[in-house]
Amino acid sequence: MKSTHKILDCTIRDGGLVNNWDFSIDFVQDLYRTLSAAGVEYMEVGYKNSPKLLKSGDAGPWRFIDEAFLRDVIREKTETKLSALVDIGRVDENDIVPRKESLLDMIRVACYIKDVDKGLELVETFHQMGYETTLNIMALSHVMENDLNEAMEAIRNSPVDVVYVVDSYGSLMPDDIEYLVSKFQRLLPDKELGMHMHNNMQMAFANTMVGASKGVQFLDSSVFGMGRAAGNCNTELIVSHLKNPKYEVRPLLDFIGRRMIPLRNEVEWGYIIPYMITGMLNEHPRTAMALRNSPDKDNYVEYYDRLTSPETAFDR
Amino acid sequence: MKSTHKILDCTIRDGGLVNNWDFSIDFVQDLYRTLSAAGVEYMEVGYKNSPKLLKSGDAGPWRFIDEAFLRDVIREKTETKLSALVDIGRVDENDIVPRKESLLDMIRVACYIKDVDKGLELVETFHQMGYETTLNIMALSHVMENDLNEAMEAIRNSPVDVVYVVDSYGSLMPDDIEYLVSKFQRLLPDKELGMHMHNNMQMAFANTMVGASKGVQFLDSSVFGMGRAAGNCNTELIVSHLKNPKYEVRPLLDFIGRRMIPLRNEVEWGYIIPYMITGMLNEHPRTAMALRNSPDKDNYVEYYDRLTSPETAFDR
């Protein structure tokens, strides 16, 4: 597969949902060096939400990236660009400096379909500040066609650079990806597309490759798949498969052995049965995450019964 | 996907390569009940090789299935049929009783492309004894086209019921599966086909679904993916996705929680980086298995360097 693709590694941002963003500065510096050496185009260093608009608890600094702090961490930019994600209603636009004063190159806006208009407003603001922008439409497996069509109309008229297909629940199969990507390509001919997959059914890499082969440009991934619940498409798998001489898997293998294996021994993500169940049922993984934090964490059948019985189903 | 497929669970046989076939009788009985309740069509209970032709060490009984022993274990047959695998040169035909005296319904013959003639001889013998037969051609990713064409000629004229595409090294991608299945279907129009995938690159389930959608009838899998090295396509994923009202994932979820999680804490299989490396390089996992049994088991980059450097490469 010839590669005109761009890999966006979101280990720190999506992986932060697993360890409460408790990555050391050294870890993040090491990862930036690693991704740079691997030829990965973008590294997402965290969320750019505002601590004023969101309970912060004891979250690590990557949940609310501070520009001065970031400058302390990333002393020298490489060819690997930096991005941050914001959520509707949780970002204070006054926290964001113009791109030329920032280490960030790209700001990504995540929203549900009902908030696309608000998302596009933020996109417009960040676009005018000089940033590359993306709109990441979450939970597409729960979206009705008419709502999606309406959103596409608004997106077409916005300056957003990249529009993402996000499989929040890890429930999409390759034929779903074929369908969604074709639709996005037809309705958004002037936009680049992106994919952000979850691995609940071991389909994150396969789905990402389906998108890549159809011409989707931006491919989200994380090292060793680290991300919420079942995690993401693995950066090392994408890097080893896209035909582009600049990609090198070796630095990633090194990083995984040194950094990710010890981390995976402390916190969990990946193909874990309760996440497979929510993927299969096309549901948010929150009940499965709660189960994994309980003494019943391996009582899969009771969990499955609760989730599928009309009387006892969790409030969805 | 409408399902005219048959699932063949090889947890005991392929999983036995991980734990030296150290499954208790109780475990195997439990699995048989579970697969029967899940609607799985075949359970492979082990190898039917001869201990006279193979060093047995302290392997469990599923490596050399004895008919009387098997009758003690499986007291009552369900609709789930039983199969066993044999290897060229390791099976003594005198060990095999005719099907009507056996609990086994199917004997599968595994061989490399150069031994297809020997494989077909065994198939002929077992066929005359009344068994359903398969020929499992291993390591297809290392086979040249002319050798494959020649083998197809011989297979076409044999009584074998099912011919398997075996991705021994876990190196095949969906487009490879498309290619091989199309070729097999074209050259073997009167045979049923099967797929046996390995999960080195997290492609076992995706590849199996590609084959299923092209009409491949026999789908190999194992519960929680247990199998040599990176393991196999997960039975619970296939059962949850094929559209056939008789399939039930619930018994499998129960079995995984009770049986597979404790087992996985003792022995390892699955997406482990050295197996990802051999899959990516299209090589036998034996060097990776050796690495995982050494103190250097997480020194991925040194292993990768050894495997890819011309001077120090392992003897392949």
XYZ file of C-alpha atoms in Angstrom:
632
model
C 0.000 0.000 0.000
C 1.617 3.258 -1.063
C 1.491 5.653 1.777
C 0.258 9.202 1.685
C -0.992 8.578 5.174
C -0.279 10.378 8.375
C -0.101 8.546 11.648
C -1.331 10.376 14.718
C -0.200 8.714 17.930
C -2.534 9.431 20.824
C -0.833 7.314 23.502
C -0.618 10.187 25.979
C -4.081 11.556 25.376
C -6.188 8.371 25.039
C -3.816 6.305 27.181
C -4.177 8.989 29.833
C -7.772 7.857 30.242
C -6.314 4.601 31.582
C -3.725 5.933 34.052
C -5.268 9.314 34.845
C -2.550 10.992 32.726
C 0.101 9.920 35.190
C 2.961 9.950 32.656
C 6.283 11.340 33.820
C 7.944 14.138 31.867
C 10.702 11.718 31.069
C 8.195 9.235 29.628
C 6.671 11.854 27.348
C 10.078 13.098 26.196
C 11.119 9.519 25.505
C 7.928 8.914 23.524
C 8.418 12.062 21.468
C 11.961 10.982 20.575
C 10.655 7.510 19.749
C 7.803 8.672 17.530
C 10.133 11.107 15.783
C 12.628 8.329 15.073
C 9.799 6.069 13.874
C 8.667 8.719 11.382
C 5.245 9.208 12.982
C 3.763 12.482 11.754
C 1.781 13.630 14.804
C 1.900 13.098 18.545
C -1.123 14.048 20.595
C 0.240 15.278 23.894
C -3.040 15.423 25.770
C -6.219 17.373 26.289
C -6.409 21.134 26.098
C -9.572 21.312 28.212
C -9.819 23.835 31.020
C -9.472 22.780 34.662
C -12.016 25.497 35.423
C -14.654 23.643 33.417
C -13.906 20.093 34.517
C -13.226 18.489 37.874
C -9.534 17.823 37.764
C -9.127 15.471 40.704
C -5.492 14.495 40.838
C -5.041 14.096 37.088
C -1.598 14.399 35.564
C -0.620 17.508 33.577
C -1.501 15.980 30.199
C -5.178 16.378 30.905
C -4.885 20.178 30.876
C -1.874 21.004 28.811
C -0.249 24.253 29.808
C 1.771 25.969 27.101
C 4.680 26.927 29.390
C 4.826 23.449 30.851
C 4.766 21.898 27.379
C 7.654 24.113 26.343
C 9.603 22.756 29.294
C 8.937 19.194 28.161
C 9.412 19.453 24.418
C 12.671 21.384 24.266
C 13.209 20.857 20.567
C 10.582 20.201 17.938
C 11.280 17.506 15.368
C 9.341 16.790 12.182
C 6.711 15.163 14.368
C 3.959 17.705 14.882
C 2.032 18.098 18.128
C -1.710 18.017 18.620
C -4.168 18.324 21.488
C -7.800 17.341 21.822
C -10.600 19.481 23.224
C -14.148 18.570 24.210
C -17.241 20.691 23.607
C -18.105 22.701 26.720
C -14.893 21.836 28.476
C -12.487 24.109 26.671
C -11.988 27.783 27.449
C -10.978 29.505 24.216
C -9.069 32.100 26.237
C -6.656 29.342 27.272
C -5.519 28.939 23.680
C -2.781 31.121 22.250
C -2.340 31.656 18.519
C -0.461 28.861 16.775
C 2.633 30.941 16.185
C 3.044 31.333 19.944
C 2.292 27.674 20.594
C 4.153 24.379 20.315
C 0.930 22.826 19.105
C 0.294 22.473 15.377
C -3.150 20.977 15.458
C -6.198 21.202 17.681
C -8.753 18.433 17.405
C -12.349 18.912 18.478
C -14.281 15.872 19.685
C -18.063 15.963 19.683
C -21.178 13.882 19.389
C -23.362 14.319 16.337
C -25.837 16.575 18.151
C -23.017 19.007 18.946
C -21.477 19.269 15.501
C -22.507 22.923 15.275
C -20.748 23.742 18.538
C -17.789 21.701 17.383
C -17.565 23.651 14.150
C -17.668 26.927 16.065
C -14.578 25.851 17.988
C -12.958 24.643 14.789
C -13.547 28.076 13.245
C -11.899 29.786 16.231
C -8.837 27.528 16.195
C -8.614 27.750 12.412
C -8.448 31.526 12.661
C -5.691 31.167 15.237
C -3.703 29.344 12.573
C -4.040 25.760 13.752
C -4.675 22.702 11.658
C -8.061 21.455 12.794
C -10.019 18.249 12.936
C -13.560 17.375 13.900
C -13.825 13.952 15.537
C -17.393 12.686 15.440
C -17.728 10.202 18.254
C -20.027 7.211 18.608
C -20.872 7.004 14.916
C -22.365 3.563 15.504
C -25.224 5.284 17.365
C -25.989 7.902 14.723
C -29.018 7.907 12.466
C -28.559 8.589 8.800
C -30.665 11.779 8.700
C -28.670 13.353 11.549
C -25.435 12.416 9.857
C -26.541 13.906 6.540
C -27.480 17.155 8.240
C -24.115 17.318 9.989
C -22.272 16.716 6.729
C -23.915 19.781 5.225
C -22.563 21.975 8.026
C -19.128 20.362 7.915
C -18.828 20.894 4.172
C -19.111 24.650 4.699
C -16.594 24.857 7.543
C -12.834 25.394 7.305
C -12.094 22.127 9.151
C -9.169 20.277 7.584
C -9.840 16.709 8.686
C -13.042 14.867 9.645
C -12.731 11.743 11.747
C -14.703 8.524 11.799
C -14.548 7.570 15.484
C -15.526 4.051 16.571
C -15.991 4.983 20.220
C -17.479 1.636 21.204
C -15.196 -0.607 19.159
C -18.267 -2.070 17.515
C -17.594 -1.382 13.860
C -16.620 -4.133 11.442
C -14.777 -3.726 8.124
C -18.004 -3.525 6.110
C -19.173 -0.676 8.373
C -15.901 1.129 7.733
C -16.286 0.644 3.981
C -19.761 2.130 4.232
C -18.887 5.107 6.434
C -15.692 6.026 4.622
C -17.432 5.883 1.237
C -20.181 8.096 2.584
C -17.775 10.609 4.092
C -15.747 10.693 0.886
C -18.855 11.270 -1.199
C -20.307 13.993 1.014
C -17.032 15.692 1.982
C -14.971 15.598 -1.213
C -12.794 18.548 -0.150
C -11.909 17.308 3.333
C -9.250 14.937 4.470
C -10.541 12.038 6.529
C -9.295 10.335 9.658
C -10.030 7.140 11.606
C -9.905 6.506 15.325
C -10.665 2.883 16.121
C -11.024 0.916 19.345
C -9.976 -2.690 19.759
C -12.884 -4.285 21.630
C -13.289 -6.973 18.983
C -9.670 -7.088 17.800
C -10.669 -5.057 14.759
C -8.849 -1.759 15.355
C -5.871 -2.539 13.103
C -7.942 -4.347 10.463
C -10.448 -1.485 10.313
C -7.686 1.107 10.142
C -6.109 -0.725 7.212
C -9.483 -0.878 5.447
C -9.735 2.899 5.804
C -6.135 3.410 4.718
C -6.668 1.325 1.591
C -9.690 3.475 0.741
C -7.550 6.602 1.005
C -8.271 7.838 4.524
C -5.324 10.101 5.324
C -5.135 10.377 9.123
C -4.731 7.160 11.082
C -4.959 7.324 14.861
C -3.028 4.820 16.923
C -1.258 4.351 20.213
C 1.871 2.501 21.201
C 1.090 -1.082 22.269
C -2.557 -0.044 21.800
C -2.741 1.918 25.056
C -6.107 3.657 25.306
C -9.345 3.606 27.183
C -10.881 0.192 27.791
C -9.892 -2.071 24.886
C -7.456 0.514 23.618
C -6.608 1.680 20.115
C -5.011 0.504 16.922
C -1.350 -0.254 17.668
C 1.160 2.289 16.342
C 3.773 -0.452 15.877
C 1.423 -2.415 13.602
C 0.623 0.553 11.370
C 4.253 1.589 11.145
C 5.307 -1.940 10.223
C 2.712 -2.212 7.449
C 2.443 1.070 5.614
C 4.811 1.142 2.707
C 6.761 4.288 3.359
C 10.530 4.135 3.646
C 10.572 6.766 6.373
C 8.732 4.545 8.855
C 10.884 2.562 11.293
C 9.354 0.058 13.680
C 12.569 -0.513 15.642
C 12.344 2.545 17.944
C 8.779 1.538 18.834
C 9.810 -2.029 19.719
C 12.485 -0.600 21.967
C 10.039 1.780 23.661
C 7.458 -0.956 24.194
C 9.982 -3.207 25.920
C 11.333 -0.443 28.149
C 8.205 1.571 28.874
C 4.940 -0.078 27.917
C 5.465 -3.549 29.388
C 6.126 -2.186 32.913
C 3.164 0.188 32.511
C 0.857 -2.602 31.313
C 1.750 -4.499 34.484
C 0.318 -1.597 36.514
C -2.773 -0.605 34.557
C -4.844 -2.564 32.074
C -6.194 -2.053 28.582
C -6.723 -4.260 25.564
C -8.766 -7.300 24.623
C -10.532 -7.933 27.926
C -13.847 -9.790 27.815
C -16.153 -7.126 29.338
C -14.896 -4.698 26.677
C -15.462 -7.321 24.008
C -19.021 -7.601 25.328
C -19.713 -3.836 25.127
C -18.182 -3.781 21.640
C -20.366 -6.678 20.534
C -23.453 -4.967 22.022
C -22.480 -1.557 20.586
C -22.424 0.184 23.951
C -20.247 2.637 25.832
C -17.599 0.757 27.854
C -18.366 2.593 31.094
C -20.182 -0.322 32.742
C -17.355 -2.648 31.768
C -14.814 -0.221 33.231
C -16.790 -0.201 36.471
C -16.860 -4.005 36.463
C -13.082 -4.163 36.008
C -12.711 -1.962 39.089
C -14.866 -4.274 41.195
C -14.127 -7.608 42.916
C -16.370 -9.295 40.281
C -14.083 -8.264 37.468
C -13.911 -11.727 35.893
C -17.538 -12.680 36.388
C -18.326 -12.180 32.742
C -21.523 -14.130 32.509
C -23.302 -12.279 35.312
C -22.253 -8.996 33.698
C -23.446 -10.179 30.292
C -26.788 -11.231 31.786
C -27.243 -7.857 33.458
C -26.413 -6.057 30.233
C -28.744 -8.115 28.065
C -31.720 -8.699 30.342
C -34.508 -6.141 29.915
C -35.300 -6.090 33.628
C -31.833 -5.562 34.967
C -30.076 -3.752 32.147
C -27.943 -0.829 33.167
C -29.429 2.535 32.447
C -28.169 3.212 28.970
C -23.532 -12.557 7.178
C -25.723 -15.590 6.695
C -24.006 -18.577 8.122
C -23.511 -21.914 6.441
C -20.239 -22.029 8.306
C -18.854 -24.581 10.669
C -16.688 -23.581 13.576
C -13.927 -25.952 14.572
C -12.556 -25.188 18.011
C -8.977 -26.347 18.433
C -8.329 -25.064 21.964
C -7.150 -28.445 23.241
C -5.027 -29.321 20.221
C -3.392 -25.981 19.361
C -3.622 -24.687 22.933
C -1.844 -27.876 23.997
C 1.231 -26.556 22.213
C 1.284 -23.832 24.901
C 0.825 -25.931 28.061
C 2.186 -29.270 26.837
C -1.377 -30.630 26.684
C -1.687 -30.392 30.436
C -5.487 -30.084 30.451
C -7.374 -31.991 33.145
C -10.130 -34.398 32.141
C -12.530 -32.099 33.911
C -11.356 -29.144 31.824
C -11.911 -31.015 28.569
C -15.345 -32.251 29.640
C -16.263 -28.710 30.650
C -15.077 -27.382 27.292
C -17.059 -30.014 25.391
C -20.226 -29.075 27.279
C -19.469 -25.391 26.661
C -18.862 -25.748 22.930
C -21.977 -27.905 22.606
C -24.064 -25.267 24.362
C -22.508 -22.556 22.194
C -23.496 -24.440 19.028
C -19.917 -24.983 17.852
C -19.896 -27.763 15.261
C -16.509 -29.402 15.905
C -14.123 -29.756 18.811
C -10.583 -30.889 18.113
C -9.594 -32.963 21.113
C -5.920 -33.271 20.316
C -3.334 -34.978 18.163
C -3.651 -38.576 17.034
C 0.096 -38.952 16.474
C 1.904 -42.030 17.756
C 4.087 -41.879 20.873
C 6.287 -44.462 19.138
C 7.137 -41.964 16.401
C 7.588 -38.865 18.522
C 9.395 -38.162 21.763
C 6.587 -37.816 24.241
C 8.369 -36.249 27.181
C 5.801 -35.644 29.867
C 3.080 -34.427 27.526
C -0.555 -34.663 28.571
C -2.854 -37.304 27.037
C -4.262 -34.959 24.366
C -1.053 -35.199 22.425
C -1.601 -38.894 21.697
C -5.308 -39.479 21.966
C -6.159 -43.003 22.986
C -9.600 -44.216 21.934
C -10.388 -45.937 25.255
C -9.232 -42.900 27.218
C -11.318 -40.586 25.027
C -14.376 -42.764 25.635
C -13.820 -42.299 29.344
C -13.725 -38.527 28.932
C -16.551 -37.960 26.473
C -19.264 -40.098 28.014
C -22.014 -38.757 25.814
C -21.691 -37.275 22.346
C -23.655 -34.135 21.572
C -24.199 -32.535 18.178
C -20.660 -31.219 18.432
C -18.461 -33.556 16.424
C -14.931 -34.511 17.435
C -11.774 -34.235 15.379
C -8.082 -34.977 15.786
C -5.033 -33.779 13.913
C -2.180 -35.930 12.609
C 1.208 -34.971 11.235
C 2.958 -36.597 8.303
C 5.486 -39.188 9.512
C 4.260 -39.054 13.081
C 1.077 -41.053 12.816
C 0.890 -44.842 12.839
C -2.125 -45.829 10.752
C -2.468 -48.995 12.848
C -3.380 -46.771 15.806
C -6.531 -45.645 14.046
C -9.721 -47.675 14.283
C -12.518 -47.347 11.726
C -14.834 -44.424 12.331
C -17.740 -46.586 13.438
C -15.627 -47.863 16.340
C -14.340 -44.377 17.175
C -15.658 -41.309 18.927
C -13.865 -39.222 16.328
C -15.767 -37.967 13.300
C -12.988 -36.231 11.463
C -9.262 -36.685 11.046
C -7.290 -33.733 9.825
C -3.899 -34.125 8.165
C -1.395 -31.284 8.506
C 1.450 -31.046 6.015
C 3.794 -28.697 4.272
C 3.426 -28.200 0.535
C 6.276 -30.599 -0.275
C 4.462 -33.393 1.573
C 1.041 -32.979 0.012
C 1.366 -36.390 -1.667
C 2.079 -38.072 1.643
C -0.743 -36.097 3.202
C -3.171 -37.261 0.543
C -2.145 -40.872 1.105
C -3.138 -40.537 4.744
C -6.326 -38.768 3.760
C -7.168 -41.685 1.456
C -6.636 -44.181 4.303
C -8.776 -42.247 6.781
C -11.413 -41.608 4.151
C -11.699 -45.362 3.557
C -12.092 -45.839 7.291
C -15.166 -43.636 7.081
C -13.814 -40.400 8.545
C -14.454 -36.896 7.322
C -11.040 -35.655 6.224
C -9.196 -32.397 5.829
C -5.830 -31.459 4.418
C -4.274 -28.501 6.234
C -1.541 -26.960 4.140
C 0.771 -25.167 6.531
C 2.999 -22.156 5.991
C 1.251 -21.019 2.818
C 3.050 -17.690 3.066
C 6.271 -19.529 2.175
C 4.911 -21.386 -0.857
C 5.773 -20.596 -4.445
C 2.979 -20.464 -6.971
C 4.209 -23.330 -9.126
C 4.419 -25.683 -6.158
C 0.950 -24.669 -5.054
C -0.492 -25.266 -8.527
C 1.044 -28.716 -8.661
C -0.369 -29.588 -5.253
C -3.823 -28.413 -6.282
C -3.820 -30.878 -9.144
C -3.225 -33.784 -6.762
C -5.751 -32.496 -4.222
C -8.444 -32.173 -6.861
C -8.210 -35.914 -7.540
C -8.283 -36.984 -3.896
C -11.338 -37.782 -1.764
C -10.418 -35.111 0.829
C -13.491 -33.204 2.001
C -11.962 -29.934 3.201
C -8.770 -28.103 2.249
C -7.363 -25.586 4.700
C -5.556 -22.315 4.198
C -3.195 -22.252 7.195
C -1.458 -19.020 8.167
C 1.193 -20.725 10.299
C 3.225 -17.579 10.822
C 0.389 -15.128 11.339
C 1.779 -13.065 8.504
C -1.168 -12.945 6.127
C -3.240 -9.811 5.651
C -6.821 -9.603 4.363
C -5.712 -9.052 0.768
C -3.596 -12.220 0.977
C -6.649 -14.112 2.214
C -8.741 -12.744 -0.637
C -6.100 -13.926 -3.055
C -5.575 -17.403 -1.588
C -9.259 -18.153 -1.049
C -10.123 -17.066 -4.593
C -7.363 -19.269 -5.914
C -8.411 -22.279 -3.842
C -12.034 -21.798 -4.874
C -11.080 -21.608 -8.530
C -8.776 -24.628 -8.504
C -10.771 -26.782 -6.078
C -14.396 -26.140 -7.032
C -15.615 -29.430 -5.541
C -13.925 -29.112 -2.144
C -15.006 -27.303 0.948
C -12.435 -24.867 2.277
C -11.189 -24.048 5.755
C -9.105 -21.345 7.421
C -6.720 -21.601 10.351
C -5.319 -18.201 11.271
C -2.782 -17.019 13.826
C -2.991 -13.710 15.644
C 0.565 -12.355 15.479
C -0.608 -9.109 13.921
C -4.098 -9.028 15.442
C -5.496 -10.205 12.136
C -6.775 -13.693 12.985
C -10.409 -12.689 13.459
C -10.416 -10.141 10.635
C -8.865 -12.657 8.231
C -11.295 -15.372 9.283
C -14.222 -13.042 8.619
C -12.799 -12.203 5.184
C -12.711 -15.924 4.399
C -16.179 -16.481 5.830
C -17.617 -13.683 3.712
C -16.077 -15.300 0.628
C -17.795 -18.576 1.473
C -15.079 -20.522 3.269
C -16.986 -23.172 5.232
C -14.684 -24.332 8.040
C -13.446 -21.703 10.482
C -10.837 -22.723 13.045
C -10.737 -20.940 16.348
C -9.899 -21.419 19.987
C -11.455 -20.113 23.167
C -9.856 -16.828 24.266
C -7.505 -17.407 21.317
C -5.410 -20.036 23.115
C -2.864 -21.480 20.691
C 0.809 -21.597 19.970
C 2.659 -18.284 20.223
C 0.234 -15.505 19.276
C -2.670 -17.937 19.334
C -5.668 -18.318 17.057
C -8.849 -16.587 16.073
C -11.075 -16.348 19.156
C -14.045 -18.716 19.233
C -16.088 -16.201 21.233
C -15.606 -13.558 18.523
C -16.718 -15.837 15.698
C -19.708 -17.109 17.654
C -20.774 -13.563 18.483
C -20.589 -12.432 14.859
C -21.866 -15.158 12.590
C -25.548 -14.738 12.010
C -26.897 -18.113 13.002
C -29.529 -18.377 15.713
C -28.022 -21.560 17.097
C -24.813 -19.843 18.211
C -24.701 -18.665 21.827
C -21.777 -16.654 23.151
C -22.879 -16.840 26.791
C -21.483 -20.321 27.595
C -18.136 -19.228 26.157
C -18.020 -16.072 28.293
C -18.703 -18.223 31.342
C -15.967 -20.709 30.421
C -13.436 -17.938 29.768
C -14.022 -16.377 33.190
C -13.834 -19.689 35.033
C -11.190 -21.549 33.056
C -9.204 -19.430 30.632
C -8.342 -16.455 32.842
C -6.656 -18.649 35.509
C -4.902 -20.597 32.738
C -3.686 -17.418 31.023
C -2.121 -16.398 34.347
C 0.019 -19.555 34.215
C 0.983 -19.794 30.555
C 1.131 -17.146 27.863
C -0.184 -16.717 24.340
C -1.530 -13.820 22.337
C -0.326 -10.480 21.036
C 3.198 -10.478 22.423
C 5.786 -8.369 20.634
C 8.293 -11.102 19.605
C 5.398 -12.952 17.916
C 4.329 -9.734 16.242
C 7.908 -9.462 14.955
C 7.963 -12.996 13.471
C 4.538 -12.379 11.931
C 5.724 -9.128 10.399
C 8.865 -10.852 9.076
C 6.892 -13.904 7.871
C 8.891 -16.373 9.947
C 8.254 -19.386 12.146
C 7.729 -18.266 15.766
C 10.252 -20.727 17.188
C 12.963 -18.136 17.879
C 10.392 -15.908 19.541
C 9.188 -18.798 21.688
C 12.792 -19.399 22.749
C 13.173 -15.715 23.599
C 10.038 -15.791 25.746
C 11.575 -18.669 27.704
C 14.759 -16.711 28.380
C 15.606 -13.947 30.863
C 15.742 -11.525 27.906
C 12.089 -12.064 27.087
C 11.251 -8.357 26.876
C 14.397 -7.229 25.098
C 12.585 -6.806 21.826
C 15.008 -4.586 20.037
C 18.009 -6.869 20.486
C 15.889 -9.761 19.241
C 14.695 -7.719 16.266
C 18.261 -6.759 15.439
C 19.401 -10.384 15.578
C 16.529 -11.445 13.346
C 17.066 -8.754 10.738
C 20.844 -8.460 10.589
C 22.443 -10.604 7.875
C 25.442 -11.469 10.046
C 23.636 -12.596 13.145
C 20.316 -13.822 11.812
C 19.126 -17.087 13.252
C 19.450 -20.039 10.973
C 16.184 -19.981 9.183
